[in-house]
Coordinates of C-alpha atoms and ligand atoms in Angstrom, one line a residue:
T411 CA -17.9 -25.0 -26.1
F412 CA -18.7 -23.2 -23.0
N413 CA -22.2 -23.0 -21.4
I414 CA -22.9 -20.8 -18.7
V415 CA -25.1 -22.6 -16.2
P416 CA -27.7 -19.9 -15.0
E417 CA -26.0 -18.8 -11.9
K418 CA -28.1 -18.4 -8.8
R419 CA -26.8 -15.3 -7.0
E420 CA -28.5 -14.1 -4.0
I421 CA -28.4 -10.6 -4.9
V422 CA -28.5 -8.7 -1.9
N423 CA -26.9 -5.5 -3.3
E424 CA -24.7 -6.0 -6.6
I425 CA -22.3 -3.2 -5.2
D426 CA -21.3 -5.3 -2.1
F427 CA -20.6 -8.4 -4.1
E428 CA -18.2 -9.6 -1.4
A429 CA -21.3 -10.1 0.6
L430 CA -23.1 -12.1 -2.0
E431 CA -23.9 -15.6 -1.2
I432 CA -22.6 -17.5 -4.2
I433 CA -24.7 -20.7 -4.7
D434 CA -23.7 -23.4 -7.2
E435 CA -25.8 -26.3 -8.4
P436 CA -24.1 -29.3 -6.6
K437 CA -23.8 -31.1 -10.0
S438 CA -21.9 -28.2 -11.5
L439 CA -19.3 -28.5 -8.8
K440 CA -15.8 -30.0 -9.6
N441 CA -12.8 -30.7 -7.6
R442 CA -10.3 -27.7 -7.5
P443 CA -6.6 -27.6 -6.5
P444 CA -5.9 -26.6 -2.8
V445 CA -4.5 -23.0 -2.3
V446 CA -1.6 -22.9 0.1
T447 CA 0.1 -20.2 1.9
I448 CA 3.4 -20.5 3.7
M449 CA 3.9 -18.6 6.7
G450 CA 6.3 -18.2 9.6
H451 CA 9.0 -16.1 11.3
V452 CA 11.3 -14.3 9.1
D453 CA 14.5 -16.2 8.1
H454 CA 12.9 -19.6 9.0
G455 CA 12.9 -20.5 5.3
K456 CA 9.6 -19.6 3.6
T457 CA 11.3 -18.3 0.5
S458 CA 13.7 -21.0 0.4
L459 CA 10.8 -23.6 0.6
L460 CA 8.7 -21.8 -2.1
D461 CA 11.7 -21.6 -4.2
Y462 CA 12.7 -25.2 -3.7
I463 CA 9.2 -26.4 -4.8
R464 CA 9.2 -24.0 -7.6
N465 CA 12.6 -24.9 -8.9
T466 CA 11.8 -28.7 -8.7
R467 CA 9.0 -28.1 -10.9
V468 CA 11.3 -26.3 -13.4
A469 CA 14.0 -28.7 -12.9
E470 CA 11.5 -31.5 -13.8
G471 CA 11.4 -29.8 -17.3
E472 CA 7.8 -28.6 -17.0
I473 CA 8.7 -25.9 -19.5
G474 CA 11.7 -23.9 -20.8
G475 CA 12.4 -22.9 -17.2
I476 CA 11.2 -19.5 -17.3
T477 CA 9.2 -19.1 -14.1
Q478 CA 8.3 -15.6 -13.4
K479 CA 7.6 -14.5 -9.9
I480 CA 4.0 -13.4 -10.0
G481 CA 3.2 -13.8 -6.4
A482 CA 1.6 -17.3 -6.7
Y483 CA 2.4 -20.5 -8.8
Q484 CA 1.0 -23.9 -9.2
V485 CA 2.8 -27.2 -9.2
D486 CA 1.9 -30.8 -10.4
Y487 CA 2.6 -33.4 -7.9
H488 CA 1.6 -37.0 -8.6
G489 CA -0.7 -35.7 -11.1
E490 CA -2.5 -33.4 -8.7
K491 CA -2.1 -29.6 -8.7
I492 CA -1.2 -27.4 -5.7
T493 CA -1.4 -23.6 -5.9
F494 CA 1.2 -21.7 -3.8
I495 CA 0.6 -18.1 -2.8
D496 CA 4.1 -16.4 -2.6
T497 CA 3.1 -13.5 0.0
P498 CA 6.0 -11.5 0.8
G499 CA 7.5 -13.0 3.9
H500 CA 8.0 -9.5 5.2
A501 CA 6.4 -8.5 8.4
A502 CA 5.2 -5.5 6.5
F503 CA 2.5 -7.5 5.0
T504 CA 0.7 -8.7 8.1
A505 CA -2.4 -7.2 7.0
M506 CA -2.2 -8.7 3.6
R507 CA -1.3 -11.9 5.2
A508 CA -4.3 -11.9 7.2
R509 CA -6.3 -11.4 4.1
G510 CA -4.2 -13.9 2.3
S511 CA -5.3 -16.6 4.8
Y512 CA -8.9 -16.0 3.4
M513 CA -8.0 -17.1 0.0
T514 CA -6.1 -20.0 1.5
D515 CA -7.2 -23.5 2.1
I516 CA -4.1 -24.8 3.8
V517 CA -1.5 -23.0 5.7
V518 CA 2.1 -24.3 5.9
I519 CA 3.6 -22.8 9.2
V520 CA 7.4 -23.1 8.6
I521 CA 9.5 -23.2 11.9
A522 CA 13.2 -23.3 11.7
A523 CA 14.5 -26.2 13.8
D524 CA 17.4 -24.2 15.0
D525 CA 15.2 -21.3 16.3
G526 CA 11.9 -22.6 17.2
M527 CA 8.6 -20.8 17.9
R528 CA 9.2 -17.1 17.4
P529 CA 6.5 -14.2 17.6
Q530 CA 5.6 -14.4 13.9
T531 CA 5.2 -18.1 14.2
K532 CA 2.6 -17.5 16.8
E533 CA 1.1 -14.7 14.8
A534 CA 0.8 -17.1 11.7
I535 CA -0.9 -19.8 13.8
D536 CA -3.3 -17.1 15.2
H537 CA -4.2 -16.1 11.7
A538 CA -4.7 -19.7 10.6
K539 CA -6.8 -20.4 13.6
A540 CA -8.8 -17.1 13.2
A541 CA -9.6 -17.9 9.6
K542 CA -10.4 -21.6 10.5
V543 CA -7.8 -22.6 8.0
P544 CA -6.2 -26.0 8.6
F545 CA -2.4 -25.9 9.0
I546 CA 0.6 -28.1 8.7
V547 CA 3.7 -27.5 10.7
A548 CA 7.0 -28.0 8.5
V549 CA 10.0 -27.9 10.7
N550 CA 12.8 -26.7 8.4
K551 CA 16.5 -26.6 8.4
I552 CA 16.9 -30.2 9.8
D553 CA 20.1 -30.5 7.7
K554 CA 21.7 -28.3 10.3
P555 CA 23.7 -30.2 12.9
G556 CA 22.5 -30.5 16.5
V557 CA 19.0 -29.3 15.8
E558 CA 16.4 -30.6 18.5
V559 CA 13.1 -31.3 16.7
E560 CA 11.4 -32.6 20.0
K561 CA 11.8 -29.3 21.7
I562 CA 9.6 -27.6 19.0
K563 CA 6.8 -30.2 19.4
A564 CA 6.8 -29.2 23.2
E565 CA 6.7 -25.5 22.4
L566 CA 3.8 -26.0 19.9
S567 CA 1.9 -28.0 22.6
A568 CA 2.4 -25.2 25.0
Y569 CA 0.9 -23.0 22.3
D570 CA -2.1 -25.4 22.2
V571 CA -0.9 -26.9 19.0
L572 CA -0.9 -30.6 19.4
V573 CA 1.0 -32.7 16.7
E574 CA -0.2 -36.1 15.8
E575 CA 2.5 -37.8 17.8
W576 CA 1.4 -35.9 20.8
G577 CA -2.2 -37.1 20.5
G578 CA -3.3 -34.1 18.5
S579 CA -4.3 -33.7 14.7
I580 CA -1.6 -31.3 13.4
V581 CA 0.7 -32.8 10.9
F582 CA 4.4 -32.1 11.8
Q583 CA 6.7 -32.6 8.8
E584 CA 10.5 -32.3 9.2
I585 CA 12.0 -30.9 6.0
S586 CA 15.0 -29.1 4.6
A587 CA 14.4 -26.4 2.0
K588 CA 18.1 -26.6 1.3
T589 CA 18.4 -30.3 0.5
G590 CA 14.8 -31.1 -0.2
K591 CA 14.5 -33.7 2.3
G592 CA 11.0 -34.2 3.6
V593 CA 9.6 -31.9 1.0
P594 CA 7.8 -34.7 -0.9
E595 CA 6.2 -35.8 2.2
L596 CA 5.0 -32.2 2.9
L597 CA 3.5 -32.1 -0.5
D598 CA 1.7 -35.5 0.3
A599 CA 0.4 -34.0 3.6
I600 CA -0.9 -31.1 1.7
L601 CA -2.8 -33.3 -0.8
T602 CA -4.1 -35.5 2.0
T603 CA -5.4 -32.5 3.8
A604 CA -6.9 -31.0 0.7
M605 CA -8.7 -34.4 0.1
M606 CA -10.3 -34.3 3.4
L607 CA -11.4 -30.5 2.8
E608 CA -13.3 -31.8 -0.4
L609 CA -12.5 -28.4 -2.2
K610 CA -15.0 -27.7 -5.1
A611 CA -15.7 -25.1 -7.4
N612 CA -18.0 -24.5 -10.5
P613 CA -15.7 -23.8 -13.6
L614 CA -18.7 -23.0 -15.7
R615 CA -19.5 -19.7 -14.0
K616 CA -18.0 -16.3 -14.3
A617 CA -14.9 -15.9 -12.3
I618 CA -14.7 -14.8 -8.7
G619 CA -11.4 -14.3 -6.9
T620 CA -8.9 -12.0 -5.3
V621 CA -6.0 -9.7 -6.3
I622 CA -2.7 -10.9 -4.9
E623 CA -0.7 -8.1 -6.1
A624 CA -1.0 -5.3 -8.5
K625 CA 1.2 -2.7 -10.2
L626 CA 1.5 -0.1 -12.9
D627 CA 3.6 -1.4 -15.9
K628 CA 5.0 1.2 -18.2
G629 CA 4.0 -0.7 -21.3
L630 CA 1.0 -2.7 -20.3
G631 CA -0.8 -0.3 -17.9
P632 CA -2.2 -1.6 -14.7
I633 CA -1.4 -5.3 -14.3
A634 CA -2.5 -7.7 -11.4
T635 CA -1.9 -11.1 -10.3
V636 CA -5.1 -12.6 -9.3
L637 CA -6.3 -15.8 -8.0
V638 CA -9.4 -17.3 -9.5
Q639 CA -11.3 -18.9 -6.4
N640 CA -14.5 -19.9 -8.4
G641 CA -15.5 -20.0 -12.0
S642 CA -13.4 -19.4 -15.0
L643 CA -11.7 -16.4 -16.1
R644 CA -11.6 -15.6 -19.9
V645 CA -10.0 -13.1 -22.1
G646 CA -12.8 -10.6 -22.9
D647 CA -14.5 -10.9 -19.6
S648 CA -15.8 -7.9 -17.9
L649 CA -14.8 -7.8 -14.2
V650 CA -15.4 -5.6 -11.3
V651 CA -12.1 -5.6 -9.2
G652 CA -12.3 -3.6 -5.9
S653 CA -13.5 -0.4 -7.5
C654 CA -12.0 -0.8 -10.8
F655 CA -13.5 -2.1 -14.1
C656 CA -11.4 -4.6 -16.0
R657 CA -12.1 -5.8 -19.5
V658 CA -9.6 -8.8 -19.4
R659 CA -7.1 -8.2 -22.3
L660 CA -4.4 -10.6 -21.6
I661 CA -4.1 -13.6 -19.3
K662 CA -0.7 -15.1 -18.4
D663 CA 0.0 -18.0 -16.3
D664 CA 2.7 -18.4 -13.8
L665 CA 5.0 -19.8 -16.5
N666 CA 4.5 -16.7 -18.6
R667 CA 2.4 -18.3 -21.1
L668 CA -0.6 -16.6 -22.6
V669 CA -3.8 -18.5 -21.9
K670 CA -7.4 -17.9 -22.9
V671 CA -8.9 -19.5 -19.8
A672 CA -8.0 -19.9 -16.0
G673 CA -10.1 -22.1 -13.9
P674 CA -10.6 -22.4 -10.1
S675 CA -7.5 -22.1 -7.9
T676 CA -5.3 -20.7 -10.8
P677 CA -3.1 -17.8 -10.3
V678 CA -2.7 -15.7 -13.3
E679 CA -1.6 -12.3 -14.4
I680 CA -4.1 -10.1 -16.2
T681 CA -4.3 -6.7 -17.9
G682 CA -7.2 -4.5 -19.0
F683 CA -7.8 -2.5 -15.9
T684 CA -9.2 1.1 -15.8
D685 CA -6.9 1.7 -12.7
V686 CA -4.6 -0.2 -10.4
P687 CA -6.5 -2.3 -8.0
D688 CA -5.3 -2.9 -4.5
A689 CA -4.0 -6.3 -3.2
G690 CA -6.7 -8.0 -1.4
D691 CA -9.4 -6.6 -3.6
K692 CA -12.1 -9.1 -4.5
F693 CA -13.1 -9.4 -8.2
M694 CA -16.3 -10.7 -9.9
G695 CA -17.0 -11.4 -13.4
Y696 CA -20.2 -9.9 -14.9
D697 CA -22.2 -11.0 -17.8
D698 CA -22.9 -7.5 -19.1
E699 CA -19.9 -5.2 -19.5
K700 CA -22.2 -2.1 -18.9
K701 CA -23.4 -3.5 -15.6
A702 CA -19.8 -4.1 -14.6
R703 CA -18.8 -0.6 -15.6
F704 CA -21.7 0.8 -13.6
V705 CA -21.0 -1.2 -10.5
A706 CA -17.3 -0.2 -10.7
E707 CA -18.3 3.5 -10.9
K708 CA -20.6 3.2 -8.0
R709 CA -18.0 1.4 -5.9
K710 CA -15.4 4.0 -6.8
A711 CA -17.8 6.8 -5.7
R712 CA -18.7 5.1 -2.6
K713 CA -15.1 4.5 -1.7
I714 CA -14.3 8.2 -2.1
T715 CA -17.0 9.3 0.2
Q716 CA -16.2 6.6 2.7
L717 CA -12.6 7.8 2.5
R718 CA -13.6 11.4 3.0
K719 CA -15.6 10.5 6.0
G720 CA -12.9 8.5 7.4
T721 CA -10.6 9.7 10.1
P722 CA -7.8 12.1 8.8
G723 CA -4.7 10.3 7.8
V724 CA -1.5 10.4 9.8
S725 CA 1.2 12.9 9.0
L726 CA 4.9 12.8 9.7
Q727 CA 4.4 15.8 11.9
D728 CA 2.0 14.1 14.3
L729 CA 3.7 10.7 14.3
H730 CA 5.3 11.4 17.7
E731 CA 1.9 12.3 19.5
R732 CA 0.4 9.2 18.1
I733 CA 3.2 7.0 19.1
L734 CA 3.1 8.4 22.6
A735 CA -0.7 8.1 22.8
G736 CA -0.1 4.4 21.9
E737 CA -2.0 4.8 18.6
M738 CA 0.8 3.9 16.5
Q739 CA 2.9 0.6 16.7
T740 CA 3.2 0.4 12.9
I741 CA 3.9 3.4 10.6
N742 CA 2.7 2.4 7.1
V743 CA 4.7 3.9 4.3
I744 CA 4.4 4.1 0.6
I745 CA 7.4 4.9 -1.5
K746 CA 7.3 6.2 -4.9
S747 CA 10.3 7.1 -6.8
D748 CA 11.9 7.8 -10.2
N749 CA 13.1 4.3 -10.6
Q750 CA 12.7 0.9 -8.9
G751 CA 16.3 0.9 -7.8
S752 CA 15.8 4.0 -5.6
S753 CA 12.5 2.8 -4.3
E754 CA 14.2 -0.3 -3.1
A755 CA 17.1 1.8 -1.6
V756 CA 14.7 4.1 0.2
K757 CA 12.7 1.0 1.5
G758 CA 15.9 -0.6 2.7
A759 CA 16.9 2.6 4.6
L760 CA 13.6 3.1 6.1
E761 CA 13.3 -0.3 7.3
K762 CA 16.7 0.0 9.2
I763 CA 15.4 2.7 11.4
E764 CA 14.9 1.5 14.8
V765 CA 12.8 3.3 17.4
E766 CA 11.6 1.3 20.3
G767 CA 8.1 -0.1 20.0
V768 CA 7.5 1.2 16.5
K769 CA 8.1 -0.5 13.3
I770 CA 7.9 0.9 9.8
D771 CA 5.9 -1.2 7.3
V772 CA 6.5 -0.3 3.6
I773 CA 3.2 -1.3 2.1
R774 CA 4.0 -0.2 -1.4
F775 CA 7.1 0.7 -3.2
Q776 CA 7.1 1.4 -6.7
A777 CA 8.7 3.5 -9.5
G778 CA 6.6 6.1 -11.0
A779 CA 4.5 9.2 -10.2
I780 CA 2.2 9.3 -7.2
T781 CA -1.2 8.3 -8.4
E782 CA -4.8 8.3 -7.0
S783 CA -4.4 4.7 -6.1
D784 CA -1.5 5.5 -3.8
I785 CA -3.6 8.1 -2.1
S786 CA -6.5 5.7 -1.6
L787 CA -4.1 3.1 -0.3
A788 CA -2.5 5.7 1.9
S789 CA -5.8 7.0 3.1
A790 CA -7.2 3.5 3.7
S791 CA -4.1 2.2 5.6
N792 CA -3.1 5.5 7.4
A793 CA 0.2 5.6 5.3
I794 CA 2.4 8.4 4.6
I795 CA 3.7 8.9 1.0
F796 CA 7.3 9.4 0.5
G797 CA 8.2 10.7 -3.1
F798 CA 11.8 10.4 -4.0
N799 CA 13.2 12.4 -6.9
I800 CA 9.5 13.0 -8.1
V801 CA 7.1 15.8 -7.5
P802 CA 3.3 15.3 -7.3
D803 CA 1.1 17.3 -9.5
S804 CA -1.5 19.8 -8.2
I805 CA -4.3 17.3 -8.9
I806 CA -2.6 14.7 -6.7
K807 CA -1.8 17.3 -4.1
R808 CA -5.4 18.5 -3.8
K809 CA -6.6 15.0 -3.6
A810 CA -4.0 14.2 -0.8
Q811 CA -5.1 17.2 1.1
E812 CA -8.8 16.4 0.8
E813 CA -8.1 12.8 2.2
G814 CA -5.6 14.0 4.9
V815 CA -2.7 12.0 3.3
D816 CA 0.7 13.3 4.0
I817 CA 3.1 13.5 1.0
R818 CA 6.7 14.1 1.6
V819 CA 9.2 14.5 -1.2
Y820 CA 12.8 14.2 -1.0
R821 CA 15.9 14.2 -3.2
I822 CA 18.3 12.8 -0.6
I823 CA 17.8 9.5 1.2
Y824 CA 19.6 10.8 4.1
D825 CA 17.3 13.8 4.5
L826 CA 14.4 11.4 4.3
V827 CA 15.7 9.0 6.9
E828 CA 16.6 11.8 9.3
D829 CA 13.1 13.3 9.0
V830 CA 11.5 10.1 9.8
K831 CA 13.7 9.4 12.8
K832 CA 13.1 13.0 14.1
A833 CA 9.3 12.5 13.4
M834 CA 9.4 9.4 15.4
K835 CA 11.1 11.1 18.3
G836 CA 8.9 14.0 18.2
L837 CA 11.8 16.3 17.1
L838 CA 10.6 17.2 13.5
K839 CA 10.3 20.9 13.1
P840 CA 7.1 21.9 11.5
T841 CA 7.2 22.5 7.7
F842 CA 6.1 25.9 6.7
E843 CA 4.9 27.1 3.3
E844 CA 4.7 30.6 2.0
S845 CA 1.3 31.8 1.3
V846 CA 1.2 35.1 -0.6
Q847 CA -1.4 37.6 0.9
G848 CA -1.2 40.7 -1.3
E849 CA 0.8 43.1 -3.4
V850 CA 1.4 46.7 -2.6
E851 CA 2.8 49.4 -4.6
I852 CA 4.8 52.2 -3.2
R853 CA 3.5 55.5 -4.7
Q854 CA 5.4 58.1 -2.6
I855 CA 7.9 58.5 0.2
I856 CA 7.0 60.2 3.3
T857 CA 9.4 61.6 5.7
I858 CA 8.3 62.6 9.2
S859 CA 11.2 63.8 11.2
K860 CA 13.5 60.8 11.3
F861 CA 10.9 58.4 10.1
V862 CA 10.7 57.3 6.4
I863 CA 7.3 55.8 5.6
A864 CA 6.3 54.3 2.4
G865 CA 3.0 55.8 1.0
C866 CA 1.3 52.7 -0.6
Y867 CA -1.6 51.5 -2.7
V868 CA -2.8 47.9 -2.2
R869 CA -3.1 46.5 -5.7
D870 CA -4.2 43.0 -4.7
G871 CA -5.1 41.0 -1.6
V872 CA -4.4 42.4 1.8
V873 CA -1.6 43.7 3.9
K874 CA -1.7 43.0 7.6
N875 CA 0.2 44.5 10.4
D876 CA 2.0 41.3 11.1
S877 CA 2.6 40.3 7.5
K878 CA 5.9 39.2 6.4
V879 CA 7.0 41.3 3.3
R880 CA 9.4 41.1 0.5
L881 CA 10.5 44.3 -1.2
I882 CA 10.7 43.9 -5.1
R883 CA 12.5 46.6 -7.1
D884 CA 12.4 46.1 -11.0
G885 CA 11.2 42.6 -10.6
V886 CA 14.0 41.4 -8.2
P887 CA 13.5 40.8 -4.5
I888 CA 15.9 43.0 -2.6
Y889 CA 14.8 42.6 1.0
E890 CA 12.7 40.4 3.2
S891 CA 11.5 41.3 6.7
T892 CA 8.1 42.0 8.5
I893 CA 5.9 45.0 8.6
S894 CA 6.8 47.3 11.7
S895 CA 3.8 49.7 11.4
L896 CA 0.9 49.8 9.2
K897 CA -1.3 53.1 9.1
R898 CA -4.4 53.9 7.3
L899 CA -5.4 57.7 7.4
K900 CA -2.9 58.3 10.2
N901 CA -4.3 55.5 12.4
D902 CA -2.9 52.2 13.2
A903 CA -4.6 49.5 11.1
K904 CA -4.8 45.8 11.5
E905 CA -5.1 45.2 7.9
V906 CA -5.7 47.2 4.7
K907 CA -7.4 45.6 1.6
T908 CA -7.2 46.0 -2.2
G909 CA -7.9 49.4 -3.7
L910 CA -6.9 51.3 -0.4
E911 CA -4.0 53.4 0.5
C912 CA -1.7 53.0 3.6
G913 CA 1.4 53.9 5.1
I914 CA 3.8 51.2 5.6
T915 CA 7.2 50.9 7.4
I916 CA 9.2 47.7 7.1
E917 CA 11.3 46.4 10.1
N918 CA 15.0 47.5 9.7
F919 CA 14.6 49.1 6.3
S920 CA 14.1 52.6 5.0
D921 CA 15.4 52.7 1.5
Y922 CA 12.0 52.8 -0.2
K923 CA 11.7 54.0 -3.8
V924 CA 8.6 55.1 -5.8
G925 CA 7.5 52.1 -8.0
D926 CA 8.8 49.4 -5.6
L927 CA 6.5 46.5 -4.9
I928 CA 5.9 45.0 -1.5
Q929 CA 4.6 41.4 -1.6
T930 CA 2.9 40.4 1.7
F931 CA 2.9 36.8 2.7
E932 CA 2.7 34.6 5.7
M933 CA 4.2 31.1 6.6
K934 CA 1.6 28.5 7.0
E935 CA 2.3 25.3 8.8
I936 CA 1.5 22.6 6.4
K937 CA 0.6 18.9 6.7
G938 CA 2.5 17.3 3.9
I939 CA 2.7 19.2 0.6
Ligands
LIG1115 P1 12.2 -16.5 4.9 O1 12.6 -14.9 5.6 O2 11.4 -17.3 6.0 O3 11.8 -16.4 3.6 O4 13.6 -17.3 5.0 P2 14.6 -17.6 3.8 O5 14.0 -18.6 2.9 O6 15.1 -16.2 3.2 O7 15.8 -18.3 4.6 C1 16.6 -17.6 5.5 C2 17.9 -18.2 5.7 O8 17.8 -19.6 6.1 C3 18.7 -18.2 4.2 O9 20.0 -17.8 4.4 C4 18.5 -19.5 3.6 O10 19.5 -19.9 2.9 C5 18.5 -20.3 5.0 N1 17.8 -21.6 5.0 C6 16.5 -21.7 4.7 N2 16.1 -23.0 4.5 C7 17.2 -23.8 5.0 C8 17.5 -25.1 5.2 O11 16.6 -26.0 5.2 N3 18.7 -25.5 5.7 C9 19.6 -24.5 6.0 N4 20.8 -25.0 6.4 N5 19.5 -23.3 5.7 C10 18.3 -22.8 5.2

């Protein structure tokens, strides 16, 4: 049986629940497992270490061996649980990792023994320090011949990180993610650190936590991996997640088992959302479904106004200026495509582009149509959306325009890559779109000496003296050019509007026929679509 202890929430403003001070009765607090994030430079072995730990668990026959990668998992070690967050080791996720460290109790900084401290190692240490999260240094790849571990201790100390042997407090563990050497000692060190942190939570309150990753599943709808940080998450709970509402339909643990409850420090996958939340979104459980729906609506409305007020997004067209102005070191990109394979191919191709001083961060890549959630993410992170083999509908186009988000669609990866390269170098030609101005009917042909003039009637819109025109005969466009002269009652006119007659001559054309239509249009430079 489950009793909800009356929760003491300092309700500042329910809409800003991230800012709420959550107070639990000391007696309702129970120990909870530590949440660990592994960080470090690319190729230093983060994934290998996570996989080694995960596989050991599977090898120990914890369950049929079906671990699904849900972005986080939990291991049992000496009867204690440890939760690992499997943040993508990619540089693209710096922002997410920065947030990641706030749901993390302990950071493991992986340093390859044969490579030493690198920029992302320093960045990871900075993140951990900034978030005041204790970290452990794991020096990896010690199975490699000729590695000099002492050198790394010196590098660390030069970066103000003093390991225990050097009189500091930082645990320094030599490991091999390949052979597993030192990994048990690393897990011990994690547990010792956790013990000192006295991590507690109240399993009897409604769940509070963070979204680790989220996506749209064809069958299940929006689906998210979340970390329960305090309280317990139950099937049927009403949550506000970022600016979405969620009535929890299914809860699956990291071993793909359906569960009914997930307690503190547990990563689970849940469904039941009204929309796809964003990675990093906080969530909170509500006792009252109506209240939760109300708060979610409010937050959504507020987010939209905030986004509208925000600075206009970045477009492919103005990349170069912003790079030159030093505003952009990172180009955030969202890729949507007809299938996951092509999303990955596009991602791979974009990440290979090298322009000095600028890097491309693919912040989301998914199969499927461009959604409002993509536009929100793009708007919030100044990202450009690339659609591959898909076309946004008019609602999405409008929304993108409102929020200043550039959507570019392509059918050929090469074209996409070329455009991005050109944009980065400032060589991209502006994109123009035809915008129809009006429609004119030719009612008589007037010949004055050598000149042939079309006597016209403006049926719709407007004709201007600099309009581009298309001559349509029997429904078929036969000629495209510009106006060379526009007259109204024998005088030159700048423009003639609906319902009026005018005389038109078209540049390099004189073969007018009564009944021909002249469509007038202009080419507008467009931002995105
Ligand atoms: P990540 O980018 O930090 O996630 O690094 P990966 O886990 O993908 O590892 C990068 C490369 O280093 C891969 O080729 C791994 O097989 C290799 N590697 C990782 N850990 C070890 C190790 O302990 N010993 C050796 N010899 N190779 C390792």
